[in-house]
CSV table of C-alpha atoms in Angstrom, one decimal:
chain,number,residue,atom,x,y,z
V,282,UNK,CA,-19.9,-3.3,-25.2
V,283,UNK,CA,-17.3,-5.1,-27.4
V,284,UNK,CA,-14.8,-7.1,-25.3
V,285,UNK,CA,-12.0,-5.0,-25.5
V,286,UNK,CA,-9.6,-7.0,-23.3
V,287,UNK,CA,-6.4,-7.8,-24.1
V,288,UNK,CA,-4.1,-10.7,-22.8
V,289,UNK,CA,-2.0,-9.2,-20.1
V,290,UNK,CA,1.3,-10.8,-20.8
V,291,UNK,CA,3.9,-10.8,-17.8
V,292,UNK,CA,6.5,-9.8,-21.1
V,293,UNK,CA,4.8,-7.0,-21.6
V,294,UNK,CA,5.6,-3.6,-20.3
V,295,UNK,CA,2.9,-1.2,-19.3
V,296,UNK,CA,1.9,2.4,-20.0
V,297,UNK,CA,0.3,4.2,-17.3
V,298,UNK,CA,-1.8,7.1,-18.3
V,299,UNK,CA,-2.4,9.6,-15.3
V,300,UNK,CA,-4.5,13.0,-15.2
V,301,UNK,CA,-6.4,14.9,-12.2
V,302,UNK,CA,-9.2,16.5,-11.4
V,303,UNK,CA,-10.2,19.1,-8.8
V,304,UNK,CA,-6.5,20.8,-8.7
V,305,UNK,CA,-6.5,24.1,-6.8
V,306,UNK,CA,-3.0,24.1,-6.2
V,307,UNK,CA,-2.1,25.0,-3.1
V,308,UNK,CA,-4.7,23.6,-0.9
V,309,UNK,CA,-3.2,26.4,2.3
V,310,UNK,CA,-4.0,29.1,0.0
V,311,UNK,CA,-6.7,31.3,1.8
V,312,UNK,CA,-9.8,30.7,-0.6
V,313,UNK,CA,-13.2,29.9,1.1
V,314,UNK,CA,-14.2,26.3,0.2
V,315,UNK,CA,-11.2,25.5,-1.6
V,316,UNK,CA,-12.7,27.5,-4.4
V,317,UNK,CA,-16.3,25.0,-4.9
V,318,UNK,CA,-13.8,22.0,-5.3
V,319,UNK,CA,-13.3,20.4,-2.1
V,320,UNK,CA,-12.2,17.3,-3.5
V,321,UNK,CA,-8.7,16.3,-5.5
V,322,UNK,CA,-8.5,13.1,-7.7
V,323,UNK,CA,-5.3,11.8,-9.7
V,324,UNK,CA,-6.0,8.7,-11.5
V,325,UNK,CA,-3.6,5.8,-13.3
V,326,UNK,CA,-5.2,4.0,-16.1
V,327,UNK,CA,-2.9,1.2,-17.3
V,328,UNK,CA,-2.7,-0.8,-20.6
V,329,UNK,CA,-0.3,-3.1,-22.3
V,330,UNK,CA,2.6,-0.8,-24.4
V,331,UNK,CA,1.1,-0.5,-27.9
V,332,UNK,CA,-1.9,-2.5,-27.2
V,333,UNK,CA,-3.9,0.5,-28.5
V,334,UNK,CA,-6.6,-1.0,-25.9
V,335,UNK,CA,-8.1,2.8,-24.1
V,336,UNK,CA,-7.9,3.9,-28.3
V,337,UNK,CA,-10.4,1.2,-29.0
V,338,UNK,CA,-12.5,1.6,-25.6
V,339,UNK,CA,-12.7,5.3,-26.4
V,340,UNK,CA,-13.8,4.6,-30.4
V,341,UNK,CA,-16.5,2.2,-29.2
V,342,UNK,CA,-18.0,4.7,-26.5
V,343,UNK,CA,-18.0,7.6,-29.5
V,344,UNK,CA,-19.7,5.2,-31.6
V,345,UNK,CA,-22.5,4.4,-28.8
V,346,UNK,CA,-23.2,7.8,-27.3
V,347,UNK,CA,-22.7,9.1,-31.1
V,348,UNK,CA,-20.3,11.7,-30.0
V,349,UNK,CA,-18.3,14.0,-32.6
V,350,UNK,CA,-15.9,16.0,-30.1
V,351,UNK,CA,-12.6,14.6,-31.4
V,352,UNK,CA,-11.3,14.7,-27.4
V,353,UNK,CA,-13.7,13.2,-24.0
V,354,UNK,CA,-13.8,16.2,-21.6
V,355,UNK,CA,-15.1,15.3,-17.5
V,356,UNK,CA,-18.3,17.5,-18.9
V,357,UNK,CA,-18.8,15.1,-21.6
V,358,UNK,CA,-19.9,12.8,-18.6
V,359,UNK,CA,-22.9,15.1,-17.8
V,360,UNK,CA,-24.0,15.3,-21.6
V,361,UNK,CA,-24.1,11.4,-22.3
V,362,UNK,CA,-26.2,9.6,-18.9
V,363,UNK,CA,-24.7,5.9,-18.9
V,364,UNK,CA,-21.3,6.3,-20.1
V,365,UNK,CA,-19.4,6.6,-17.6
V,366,UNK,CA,-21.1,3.0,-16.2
V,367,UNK,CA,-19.9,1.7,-19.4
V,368,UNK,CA,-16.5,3.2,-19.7
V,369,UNK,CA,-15.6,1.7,-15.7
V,370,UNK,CA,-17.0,-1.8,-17.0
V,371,UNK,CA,-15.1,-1.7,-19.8
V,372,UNK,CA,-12.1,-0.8,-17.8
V,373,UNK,CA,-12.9,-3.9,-15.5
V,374,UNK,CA,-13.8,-6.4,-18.6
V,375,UNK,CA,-10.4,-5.6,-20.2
V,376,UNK,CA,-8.5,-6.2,-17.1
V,377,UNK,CA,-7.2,-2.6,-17.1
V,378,UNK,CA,-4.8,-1.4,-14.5
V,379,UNK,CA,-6.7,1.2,-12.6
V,380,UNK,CA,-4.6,3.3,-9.9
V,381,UNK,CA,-7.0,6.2,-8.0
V,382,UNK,CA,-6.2,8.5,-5.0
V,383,UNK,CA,-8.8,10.6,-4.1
V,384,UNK,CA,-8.3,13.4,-1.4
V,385,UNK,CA,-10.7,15.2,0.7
V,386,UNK,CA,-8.9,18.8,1.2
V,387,UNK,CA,-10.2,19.4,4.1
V,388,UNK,CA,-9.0,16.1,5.6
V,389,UNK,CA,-5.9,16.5,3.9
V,390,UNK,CA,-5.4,19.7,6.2
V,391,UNK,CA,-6.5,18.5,9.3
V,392,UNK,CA,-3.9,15.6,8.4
V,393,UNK,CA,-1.1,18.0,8.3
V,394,UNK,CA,-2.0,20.0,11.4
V,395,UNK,CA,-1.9,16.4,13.2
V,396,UNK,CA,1.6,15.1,11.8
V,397,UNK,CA,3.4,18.1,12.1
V,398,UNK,CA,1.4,21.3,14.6
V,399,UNK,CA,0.2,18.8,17.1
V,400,UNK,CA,2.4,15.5,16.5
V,401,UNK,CA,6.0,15.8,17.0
V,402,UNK,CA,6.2,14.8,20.8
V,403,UNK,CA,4.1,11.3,20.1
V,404,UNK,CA,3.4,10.4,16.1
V,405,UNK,CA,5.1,7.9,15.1
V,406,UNK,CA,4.2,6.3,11.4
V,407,UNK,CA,5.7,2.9,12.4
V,408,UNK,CA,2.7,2.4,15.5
V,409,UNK,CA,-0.5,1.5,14.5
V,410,UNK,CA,-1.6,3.0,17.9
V,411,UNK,CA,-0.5,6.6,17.1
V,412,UNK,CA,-1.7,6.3,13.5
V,413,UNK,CA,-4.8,5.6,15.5
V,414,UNK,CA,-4.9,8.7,17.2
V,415,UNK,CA,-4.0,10.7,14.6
V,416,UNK,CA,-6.8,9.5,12.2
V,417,UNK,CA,-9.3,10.0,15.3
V,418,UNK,CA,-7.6,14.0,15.8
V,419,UNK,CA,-7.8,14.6,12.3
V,420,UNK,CA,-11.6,13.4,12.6
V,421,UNK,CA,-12.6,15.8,15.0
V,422,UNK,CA,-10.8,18.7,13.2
V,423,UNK,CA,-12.6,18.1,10.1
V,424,UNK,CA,-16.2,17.6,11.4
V,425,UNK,CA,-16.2,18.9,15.0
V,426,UNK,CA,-14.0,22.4,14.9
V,427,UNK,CA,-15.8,24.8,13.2
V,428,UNK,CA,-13.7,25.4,9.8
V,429,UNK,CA,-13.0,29.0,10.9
V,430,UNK,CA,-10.8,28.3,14.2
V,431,UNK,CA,-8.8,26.4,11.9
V,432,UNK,CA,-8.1,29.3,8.9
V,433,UNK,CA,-5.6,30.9,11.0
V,434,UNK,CA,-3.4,27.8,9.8
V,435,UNK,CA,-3.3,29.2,6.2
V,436,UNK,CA,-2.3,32.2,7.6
V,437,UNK,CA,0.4,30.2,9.2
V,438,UNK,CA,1.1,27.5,6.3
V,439,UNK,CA,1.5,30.5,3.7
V,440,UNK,CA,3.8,32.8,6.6
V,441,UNK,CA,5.6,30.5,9.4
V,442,UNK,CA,6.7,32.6,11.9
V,443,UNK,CA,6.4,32.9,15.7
V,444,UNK,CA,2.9,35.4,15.9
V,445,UNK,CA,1.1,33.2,13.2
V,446,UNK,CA,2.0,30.2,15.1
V,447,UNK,CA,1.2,31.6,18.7
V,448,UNK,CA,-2.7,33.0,16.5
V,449,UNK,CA,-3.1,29.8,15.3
V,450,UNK,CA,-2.6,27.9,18.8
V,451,UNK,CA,-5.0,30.2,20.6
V,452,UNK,CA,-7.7,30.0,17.6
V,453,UNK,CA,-7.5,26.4,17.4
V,454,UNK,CA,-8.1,26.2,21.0
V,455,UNK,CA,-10.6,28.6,21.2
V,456,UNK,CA,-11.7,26.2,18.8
V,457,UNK,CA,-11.4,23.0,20.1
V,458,UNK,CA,-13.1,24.3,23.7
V,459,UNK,CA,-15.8,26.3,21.8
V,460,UNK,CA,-16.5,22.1,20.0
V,461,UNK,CA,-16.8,20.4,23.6
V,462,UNK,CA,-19.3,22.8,24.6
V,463,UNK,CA,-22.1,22.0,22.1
V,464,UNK,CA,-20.8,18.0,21.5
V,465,UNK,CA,-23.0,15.1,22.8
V,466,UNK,CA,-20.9,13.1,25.3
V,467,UNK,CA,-18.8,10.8,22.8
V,468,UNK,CA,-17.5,13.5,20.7
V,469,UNK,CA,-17.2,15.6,23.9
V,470,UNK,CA,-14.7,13.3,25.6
V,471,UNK,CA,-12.6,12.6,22.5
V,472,UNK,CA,-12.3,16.6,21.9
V,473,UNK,CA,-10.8,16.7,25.0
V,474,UNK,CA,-8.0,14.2,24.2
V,475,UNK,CA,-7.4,16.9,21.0
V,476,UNK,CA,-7.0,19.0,23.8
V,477,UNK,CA,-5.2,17.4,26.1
V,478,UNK,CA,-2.9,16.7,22.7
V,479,UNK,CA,-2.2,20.8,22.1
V,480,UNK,CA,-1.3,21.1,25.8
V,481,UNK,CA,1.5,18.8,25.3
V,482,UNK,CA,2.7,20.2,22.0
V,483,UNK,CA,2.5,23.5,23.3
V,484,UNK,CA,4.4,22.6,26.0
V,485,UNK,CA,7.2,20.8,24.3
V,486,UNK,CA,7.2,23.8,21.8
V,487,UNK,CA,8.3,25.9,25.0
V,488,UNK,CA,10.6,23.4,26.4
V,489,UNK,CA,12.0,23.2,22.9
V,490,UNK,CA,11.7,25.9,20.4
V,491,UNK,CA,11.9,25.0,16.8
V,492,UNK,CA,11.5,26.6,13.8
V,493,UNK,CA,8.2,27.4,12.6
V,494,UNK,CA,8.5,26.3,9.4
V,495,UNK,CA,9.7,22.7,10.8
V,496,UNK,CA,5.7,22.4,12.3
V,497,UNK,CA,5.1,22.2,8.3
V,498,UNK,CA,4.9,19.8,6.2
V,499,UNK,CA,8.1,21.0,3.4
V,500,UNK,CA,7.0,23.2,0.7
V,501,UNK,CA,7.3,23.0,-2.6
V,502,UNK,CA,8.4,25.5,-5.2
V,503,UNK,CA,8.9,26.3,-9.0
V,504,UNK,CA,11.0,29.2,-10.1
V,505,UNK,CA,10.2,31.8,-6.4
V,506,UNK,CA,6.8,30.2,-6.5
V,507,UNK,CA,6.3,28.7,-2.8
V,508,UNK,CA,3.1,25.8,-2.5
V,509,UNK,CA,2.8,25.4,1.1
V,510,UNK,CA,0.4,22.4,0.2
V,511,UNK,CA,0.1,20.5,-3.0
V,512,UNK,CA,-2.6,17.6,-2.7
V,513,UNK,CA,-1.0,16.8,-5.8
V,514,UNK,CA,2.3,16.5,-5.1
V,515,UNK,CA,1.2,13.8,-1.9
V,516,UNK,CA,-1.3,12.2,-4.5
V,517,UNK,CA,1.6,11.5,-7.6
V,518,UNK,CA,4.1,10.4,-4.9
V,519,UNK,CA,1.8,7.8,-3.4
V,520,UNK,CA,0.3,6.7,-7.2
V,521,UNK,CA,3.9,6.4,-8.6
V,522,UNK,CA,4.7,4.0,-5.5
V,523,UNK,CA,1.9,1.5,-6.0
V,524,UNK,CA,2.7,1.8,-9.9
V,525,UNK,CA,5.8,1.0,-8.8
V,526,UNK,CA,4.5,-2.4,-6.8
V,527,UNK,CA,2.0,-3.4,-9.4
V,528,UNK,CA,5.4,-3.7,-11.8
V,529,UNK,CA,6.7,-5.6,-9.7
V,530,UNK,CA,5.2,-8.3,-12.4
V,531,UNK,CA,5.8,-6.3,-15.5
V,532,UNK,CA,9.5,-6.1,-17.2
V,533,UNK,CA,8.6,-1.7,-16.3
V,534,UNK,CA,6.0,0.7,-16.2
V,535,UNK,CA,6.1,4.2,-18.3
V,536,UNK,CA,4.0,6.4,-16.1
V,537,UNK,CA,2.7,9.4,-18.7
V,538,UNK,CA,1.3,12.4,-17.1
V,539,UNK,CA,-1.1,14.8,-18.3
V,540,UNK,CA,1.6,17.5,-19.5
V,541,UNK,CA,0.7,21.0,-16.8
V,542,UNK,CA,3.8,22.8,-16.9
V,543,UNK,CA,3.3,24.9,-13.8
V,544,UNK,CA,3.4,21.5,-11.7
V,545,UNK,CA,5.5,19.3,-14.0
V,546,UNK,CA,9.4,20.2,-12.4
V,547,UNK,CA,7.8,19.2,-9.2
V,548,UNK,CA,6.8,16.0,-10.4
V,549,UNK,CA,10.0,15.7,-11.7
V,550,UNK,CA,11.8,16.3,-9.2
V,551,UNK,CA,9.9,13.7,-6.7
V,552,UNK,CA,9.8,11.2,-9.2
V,553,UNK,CA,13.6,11.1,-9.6
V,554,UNK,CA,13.7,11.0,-5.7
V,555,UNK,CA,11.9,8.3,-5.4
V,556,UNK,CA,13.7,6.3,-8.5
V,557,UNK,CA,16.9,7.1,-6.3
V,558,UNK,CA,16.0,5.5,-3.4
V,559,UNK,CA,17.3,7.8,-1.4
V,560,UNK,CA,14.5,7.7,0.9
V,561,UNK,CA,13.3,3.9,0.3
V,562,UNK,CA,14.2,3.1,4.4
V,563,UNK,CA,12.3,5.8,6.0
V,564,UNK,CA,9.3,5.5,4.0
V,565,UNK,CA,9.4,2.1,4.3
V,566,UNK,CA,9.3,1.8,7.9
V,567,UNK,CA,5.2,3.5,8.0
V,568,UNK,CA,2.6,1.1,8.8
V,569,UNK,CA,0.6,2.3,6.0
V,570,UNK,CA,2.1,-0.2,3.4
V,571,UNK,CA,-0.9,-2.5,2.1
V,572,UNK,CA,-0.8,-0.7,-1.8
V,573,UNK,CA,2.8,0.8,-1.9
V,574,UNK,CA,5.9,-0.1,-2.5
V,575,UNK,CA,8.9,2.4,-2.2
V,576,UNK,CA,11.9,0.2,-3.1
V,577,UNK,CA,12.1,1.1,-7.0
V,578,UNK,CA,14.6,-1.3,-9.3
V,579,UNK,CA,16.5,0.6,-11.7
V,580,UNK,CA,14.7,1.9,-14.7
V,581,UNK,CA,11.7,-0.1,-13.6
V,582,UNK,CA,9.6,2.9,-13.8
V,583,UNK,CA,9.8,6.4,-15.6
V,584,UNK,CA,8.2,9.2,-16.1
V,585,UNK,CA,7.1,12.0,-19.1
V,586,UNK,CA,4.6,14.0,-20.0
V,587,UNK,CA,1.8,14.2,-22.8
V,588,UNK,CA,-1.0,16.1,-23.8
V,589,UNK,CA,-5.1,14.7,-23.8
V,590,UNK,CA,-5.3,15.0,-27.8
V,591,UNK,CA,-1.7,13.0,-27.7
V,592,UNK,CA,-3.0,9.9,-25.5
V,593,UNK,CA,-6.4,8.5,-25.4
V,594,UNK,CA,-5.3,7.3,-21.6
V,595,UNK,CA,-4.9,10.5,-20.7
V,596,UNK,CA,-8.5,11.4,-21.5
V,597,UNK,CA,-9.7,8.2,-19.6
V,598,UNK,CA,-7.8,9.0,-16.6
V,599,UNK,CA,-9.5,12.4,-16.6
V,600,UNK,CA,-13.0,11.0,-16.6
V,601,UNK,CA,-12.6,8.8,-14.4
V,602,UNK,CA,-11.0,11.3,-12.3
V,603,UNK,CA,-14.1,13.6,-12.7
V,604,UNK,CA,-16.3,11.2,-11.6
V,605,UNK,CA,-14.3,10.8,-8.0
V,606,UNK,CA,-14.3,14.5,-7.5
V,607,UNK,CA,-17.8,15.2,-8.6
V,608,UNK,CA,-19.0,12.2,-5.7
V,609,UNK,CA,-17.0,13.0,-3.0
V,610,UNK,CA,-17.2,16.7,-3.5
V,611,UNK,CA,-21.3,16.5,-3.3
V,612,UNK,CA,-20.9,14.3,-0.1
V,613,UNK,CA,-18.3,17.0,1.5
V,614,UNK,CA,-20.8,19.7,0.5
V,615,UNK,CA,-23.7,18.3,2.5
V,616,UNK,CA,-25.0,16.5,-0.6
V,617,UNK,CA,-24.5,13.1,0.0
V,618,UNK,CA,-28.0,12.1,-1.4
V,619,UNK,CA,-27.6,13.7,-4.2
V,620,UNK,CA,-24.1,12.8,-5.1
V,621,UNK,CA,-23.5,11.4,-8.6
V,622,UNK,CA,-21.5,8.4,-10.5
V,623,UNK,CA,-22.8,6.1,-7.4
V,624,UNK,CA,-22.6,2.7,-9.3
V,625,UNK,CA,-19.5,4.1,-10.9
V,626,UNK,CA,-17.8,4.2,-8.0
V,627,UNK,CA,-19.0,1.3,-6.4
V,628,UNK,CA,-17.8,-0.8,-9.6
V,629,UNK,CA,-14.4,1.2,-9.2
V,630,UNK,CA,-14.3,0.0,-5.3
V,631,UNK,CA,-14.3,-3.7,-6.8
V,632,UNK,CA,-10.6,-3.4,-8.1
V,633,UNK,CA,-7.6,-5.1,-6.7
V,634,UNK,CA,-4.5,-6.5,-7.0
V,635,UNK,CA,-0.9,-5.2,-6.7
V,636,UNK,CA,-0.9,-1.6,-5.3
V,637,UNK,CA,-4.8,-1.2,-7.4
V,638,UNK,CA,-7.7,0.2,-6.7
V,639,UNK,CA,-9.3,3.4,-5.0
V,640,UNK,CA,-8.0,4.8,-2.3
V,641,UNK,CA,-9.8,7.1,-0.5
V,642,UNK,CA,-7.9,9.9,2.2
V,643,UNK,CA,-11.3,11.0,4.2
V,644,UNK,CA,-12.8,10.8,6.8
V,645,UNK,CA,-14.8,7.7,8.0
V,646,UNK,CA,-18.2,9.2,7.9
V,647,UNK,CA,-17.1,10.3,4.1
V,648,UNK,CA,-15.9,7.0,2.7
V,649,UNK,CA,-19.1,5.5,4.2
V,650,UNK,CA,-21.3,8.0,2.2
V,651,UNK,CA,-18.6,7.5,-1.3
V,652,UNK,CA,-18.9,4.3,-1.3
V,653,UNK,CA,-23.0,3.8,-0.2
């Protein structure tokens, strides 16, 4: 492939072309299997301002594959073996950028029920200790309770109230006692700290009532719309931070999003939050800072919209984002031999630099398998 790199100039702003792949919406909807697409990618793909750099990537892989469809489509992967290898080395020859969250549903979820169900008496973001714990709880939920003890959560996550909280509680134990009974001893003992853990939030939950609604994570809405849980919405707000660090040695960053109206007032809305800073401290204070950075200069970066046949970056960002959803999602479906895009990935692991790179929310037996 043609050398399509261009001099990356520390005068020259960047465009920053982002798309998804896998969006279900809301992932507490009640829909077995999170609909066939367990997995959620949202993917940044970088390139000088007016460099016309993905144009010229995108002409040279039509030329080589011989492809006439005026846009590239995820399925176009599956139709042309080998260009999705070349595509990712091109994006690494040419210095590109490359900004990639890739969510595991299921995780995400058993995430949630650890910060806010079980967590408020000890999880604290700014201990490495409890974030510890918390990964190990979140673990157990999504490979040791069977998936159906935990469902009665979407029944609480879509309608908080006192009975949906009390069902879940009692299923998830049910759950969690049903797990030690079958577990070898290791995961045995460490079920029973996910035990002992619901004890004490129970307990503190009758010490000190609280809202249901507060043992959420806040929803978002559009219009009277309500999304319980948007992967997306955690995705774009992590993304636009380590955009926001990798600027930290460009004059600004235009982030351009793959225009979805249903979704776009959120973004919006968070992005302006996070320009304002009016959360900078809190966030700030999580141990998890290694690719983010939540102190954003004024007018450093922005965000709009754009369709694929607009911005060729837009139609990169969408492959790329189909190749991390079509892995992952084969590896959480029990298919981990047969999962595709394997040197794809492995080549995408190599990136870094400033807030770069993949980053994967799963669990540890999961990453193991993406990035095998």
């Amino acid at each position: 492939m043609p050398n399509a790199s261009v001099p990356i100039s520390p005068e020259s702003p960047f465009t920053v072309f982002v798309d998804e792949s896998g969006n279900t919406g809301d992932a507490a909807k009640i829909v077995e299997a999170f609909g066939g697409q367990p997995a959620f990618a949202l993917v940044g793909i970088g390139e000088p301002l007016g460099s016309g750099l993905l144009d010229r990537l995108l002409d040279d892989l039509r030329r080589r594959h011989r492809i006439q469809a005026p846009e590239f489509k995820s399925s176009t992967l599956a139709r042309h073996p080998g260009l999705g290898v070349e595509l990712v080395r091109g994006l690494i020859e040419a210095s590109t950028p490359i900004f990639i969250e890739l969510m595991d549903k299921a995780y995400y979820l058993a995430t949630s029920i650890v910060s806010y169900f079980l967590g408020g008496p000890w999880f604290d973001q700014t201990s490495q200790d409890s974030l510890d714990l918390a990964n190990m709880l979140a673990e157990l939920l999504t490979h040791q309770v069977p998936s159906s003890y935990v469902q009665p959560y979407l029944v609480f996550a879509q309608n908080p109230n006192q009975q949906t909280v009390s069902d879940f509680e009692a299923s998830l134990r049910d759950g969690v006692l049903t797990a030690r009974r079958w577990a070898p001893p290791g995961p045995r003992e460490e079920l029973g700290t996910l035990l002992e853990v619901l004890d004490v939030a129970t307990r503190a939950r009758q010490l000190e009532p609280v809202p249901p609604d507060q043992l959420l994570p806040e929803p978002d809405s559009r219009g009277r719309t309500r999304y319980a849980m948007l992967p997306h919405v955690n995705a774009f707000t992590n993304l636009y931070a380590r955009v926001n660090r990798a600027a930290t040695s460009w004059p600004a960053a235009s982030v351009v999003h793959d225009d979805q109206p249903h979704v776009r007032p959120i973004l919006e809305r968070y992005a302006t939050l996070l320009e304002s800073n009016a959360n900078a401290n809190l966030l700030s204070t999580s141990v998890a800072q290694a690719l983010v950075n939540w102190d954003f200069g004024t007018g450093k970066v922005s965000l709009s919209f754009a369709t694929s046949h607009e911005a060729a970056g837009i139609q990169v960002a969408d492959l790329v984002a189909g190749m991390c959803t079509r892995r992952l999602g084969s590896i959480i479906q029990g298919r981990a031999e047969e999962a595709p895009y394997r040197e794809e990935i492995r080549l995408l692991r190599t990136v870094a630099g400033e807030g770069l790179g993949l980053n994967a929310v799963t669990s540890y037996d999961r990453a193991r398998n993406l990035f095998a």
